[in-house]
GROMACS .gro file of C-alpha atoms in nm:
model
  161
    1MET     CA    1   3.397  -1.467   8.119
    2SER     CA    2   3.332  -1.119   7.990
    3ALA     CA    3   3.311  -1.052   7.617
    4GLU     CA    4   3.617  -0.828   7.635
    5LYS     CA    5   3.818  -1.106   7.802
    6GLN     CA    6   3.696  -1.351   7.537
    7LEU     CA    7   3.808  -1.112   7.263
    8PHE     CA    8   4.157  -1.075   7.410
    9ASP     CA    9   4.181  -1.450   7.460
   10CYS     CA   10   4.068  -1.519   7.104
   11LEU     CA   11   4.304  -1.260   6.951
   12GLY     CA   12   4.591  -1.398   7.159
   13LYS     CA   13   4.527  -1.748   7.027
   14ILE     CA   14   4.508  -1.618   6.669
   15LEU     CA   15   4.838  -1.436   6.717
   16LYS     CA   16   4.999  -1.751   6.854
   17LEU     CA   17   4.874  -1.953   6.556
   18GLN     CA   18   4.991  -1.680   6.315
   19LYS     CA   19   5.340  -1.699   6.466
   20SER     CA   20   5.338  -2.076   6.433
   21LEU     CA   21   5.217  -2.045   6.073
   22PHE     CA   22   5.504  -1.803   6.008
   23GLN     CA   23   5.753  -2.063   6.134
   24ILE     CA   24   5.595  -2.322   5.905
   25ALA     CA   25   5.626  -2.081   5.612
   26LYS     CA   26   5.996  -2.031   5.688
   27LYS     CA   27   6.046  -2.409   5.701
   28LYS     CA   28   5.859  -2.432   5.373
   29THR     CA   29   6.113  -2.196   5.215
   30ASP     CA   30   6.399  -2.426   5.316
   31ILE     CA   31   6.211  -2.734   5.196
   32ILE     CA   32   6.135  -2.574   4.860
   33LYS     CA   33   6.500  -2.484   4.819
   34ALA     CA   34   6.597  -2.843   4.903
   35ASP     CA   35   6.337  -2.988   4.659
   36ASP     CA   36   6.201  -3.222   4.926
   37ILE     CA   37   5.853  -3.296   4.795
   38ASP     CA   38   5.759  -3.544   5.071
   39ALA     CA   39   5.846  -3.299   5.348
   40LEU     CA   40   5.660  -3.023   5.161
   41GLY     CA   41   5.347  -3.239   5.151
   42GLN     CA   42   5.363  -3.301   5.526
   43LEU     CA   43   5.426  -2.933   5.595
   44LEU     CA   44   5.125  -2.838   5.382
   45LYS     CA   45   4.908  -3.066   5.596
   46ASP     CA   46   5.033  -2.891   5.911
   47GLU     CA   47   4.975  -2.554   5.749
   48LEU     CA   48   4.618  -2.650   5.660
   49LYS     CA   49   4.549  -2.749   6.022
   50HIS     CA   50   4.673  -2.407   6.137
   51VAL     CA   51   4.463  -2.225   5.879
   52LYS     CA   52   4.148  -2.415   5.980
   53ALA     CA   53   4.212  -2.339   6.347
   54ILE     CA   54   4.260  -1.970   6.264
   55GLU     CA   55   3.934  -1.970   6.066
   56MET     CA   56   3.746  -2.118   6.363
   57LEU     CA   57   3.896  -1.865   6.603
   58ASP     CA   58   3.820  -1.585   6.359
   59LYS     CA   59   3.451  -1.681   6.354
   60GLU     CA   60   3.453  -1.683   6.733
   61ARG     CA   61   3.623  -1.343   6.732
   62GLU     CA   62   3.356  -1.201   6.500
   63ASN     CA   63   3.081  -1.322   6.733
   64VAL     CA   64   3.250  -1.168   7.036
   65GLN     CA   65   3.305  -0.841   6.851
   66LEU     CA   66   2.933  -0.832   6.768
   67GLN     CA   67   2.858  -0.865   7.139
   68LEU     CA   68   3.094  -0.579   7.221
   69GLY     CA   69   2.998  -0.345   6.941
   70SER     CA   70   2.678  -0.181   6.841
   71HIS     CA   71   2.429  -0.445   6.735
   72SER     CA   72   2.318  -0.240   6.435
   73SER     CA   73   2.632  -0.329   6.237
   74VAL     CA   74   2.693  -0.679   6.105
   75HIS     CA   75   3.068  -0.639   6.043
   76ILE     CA   76   3.260  -0.478   6.327
   77THR     CA   77   3.635  -0.432   6.303
   78ILE     CA   78   3.884  -0.398   6.584
   79SER     CA   79   3.929  -0.035   6.480
   80ASP     CA   80   3.555   0.018   6.531
   81LEU     CA   81   3.584  -0.129   6.880
   82LEU     CA   82   3.879   0.096   6.959
   83GLN     CA   83   3.665   0.398   6.875
   84SER     CA   84   3.372   0.281   7.083
   85SER     CA   85   3.343   0.350   7.453
   86SER     CA   86   3.248  -0.006   7.551
   87LEU     CA   87   3.606  -0.129   7.607
   88ASN     CA   88   3.805  -0.093   7.928
   89ASP     CA   89   4.149  -0.191   7.791
   90LYS     CA   90   4.174  -0.008   7.459
   91GLU     CA   91   4.552   0.013   7.480
   92GLY     CA   92   4.586  -0.364   7.516
   93LEU     CA   93   4.358  -0.417   7.218
   94LYS     CA   94   4.558  -0.167   7.015
   95VAL     CA   95   4.881  -0.355   7.096
   96LEU     CA   96   4.723  -0.687   6.995
   97GLN     CA   97   4.594  -0.534   6.673
   98HIS     CA   98   4.940  -0.399   6.590
   99GLN     CA   99   5.102  -0.736   6.663
  100LEU     CA  100   4.850  -0.918   6.443
  101VAL     CA  101   4.899  -0.676   6.155
  102GLU     CA  102   5.277  -0.703   6.187
  103GLN     CA  103   5.270  -1.084   6.202
  104THR     CA  104   5.034  -1.102   5.905
  105GLN     CA  105   5.266  -0.879   5.702
  106LYS     CA  106   5.566  -1.100   5.784
  107LEU     CA  107   5.369  -1.410   5.685
  108LYS     CA  108   5.262  -1.244   5.362
  109GLU     CA  109   5.623  -1.164   5.271
  110VAL     CA  110   5.743  -1.520   5.334
  111ASN     CA  111   5.449  -1.663   5.140
  112GLU     CA  112   5.529  -1.435   4.845
  113LEU     CA  113   5.890  -1.558   4.854
  114ASN     CA  114   5.768  -1.919   4.861
  115GLN     CA  115   5.537  -1.849   4.569
  116GLN     CA  116   5.827  -1.703   4.369
  117LEU     CA  117   6.046  -2.003   4.451
  118LEU     CA  118   5.773  -2.244   4.344
  119GLN     CA  119   5.717  -2.049   4.023
  120GLN     CA  120   6.090  -2.063   3.947
  121SER     CA  121   6.088  -2.438   4.011
  122LEU     CA  122   5.794  -2.483   3.776
  123ASN     CA  123   5.965  -2.271   3.511
  124TYR     CA  124   6.280  -2.482   3.547
  125ILE     CA  125   6.079  -2.804   3.514
  126ASN     CA  126   5.896  -2.671   3.209
  127LEU     CA  127   6.224  -2.567   3.050
  128ASN     CA  128   6.371  -2.912   3.108
  129LEU     CA  129   6.058  -3.076   2.970
  130ASP     CA  130   6.070  -2.854   2.662
  131LEU     CA  131   6.435  -2.937   2.610
  132LEU     CA  132   6.372  -3.308   2.661
  133LEU     CA  133   6.068  -3.316   2.433
  134GLY     CA  134   6.250  -3.106   2.175
  135GLN     CA  135   6.538  -3.357   2.171
  136GLN     CA  136   6.299  -3.649   2.133
  137GLU     CA  137   6.124  -3.484   1.841
  138SER     CA  138   6.450  -3.411   1.663
  139SER     CA  139   6.590  -3.759   1.726
  140ASN     CA  140   6.275  -3.918   1.583
  141TYR     CA  141   6.255  -3.681   1.292
  142THR     CA  142   6.199  -3.839   0.954
  143ASP     CA  143   6.159  -3.658   0.629
  144ASN     CA  144   5.798  -3.719   0.532
  145ASN     CA  145   5.832  -3.513   0.215
  146SER     CA  146   6.101  -3.737   0.062
  147ASN     CA  147   5.841  -3.952  -0.115
  148LYS     CA  148   5.650  -3.652  -0.254
  149GLU     CA  149   5.731  -3.445  -0.554
  150GLU     CA  150   5.955  -3.148  -0.490
  151GLY     CA  151   5.716  -2.911  -0.664
  152THR     CA  152   5.441  -2.961  -0.406
  153SER     CA  153   5.639  -2.829  -0.109
  154ARG     CA  154   5.498  -2.509   0.042
  155SER     CA  155   5.713  -2.226   0.159
  156LEU     CA  156   5.641  -1.971   0.423
  157PHE     CA  157   5.567  -1.715   0.153
  158ASP     CA  158   5.319  -1.833  -0.109
  159SER     CA  159   5.412  -1.669  -0.439
  160ARG     CA  160   5.098  -1.790  -0.619
  161ALA     CA  161   4.880  -1.554  -0.422
   0.00000   0.00000   0.00000
């Protein structure tokens, strides 16, 4: 298989996994809204599998791009390959690049929404904890100064200074 064919194959697989990851992220939004912690844990495991598979394919893609590009450069981008003359199907690569960028942007937006939802949930939990702990402190409040002399109490503003 030619290096160009390997690159298209690899990018196609990455795009497919990105689309699947996007669907997982959308499901995650619904699960976060429903406060289903167990389902969220399972979905995070699936998401991690997708991310690891994308990382493996990305390493493969980098190796193939090195074969296609000039060997003097260690990091070759798809844009660099589009400018080189070593590719036969530049238009196909450009389409794949555009689809990957578009899919990544969609995934980023959904992940930002999920992050905001999780932050709001954490803020809500912290507020409830503060309210609960505040009620416990006030219900257990005892006046420790009742046994002391009244003259030894300190105010916020110390007039002796």
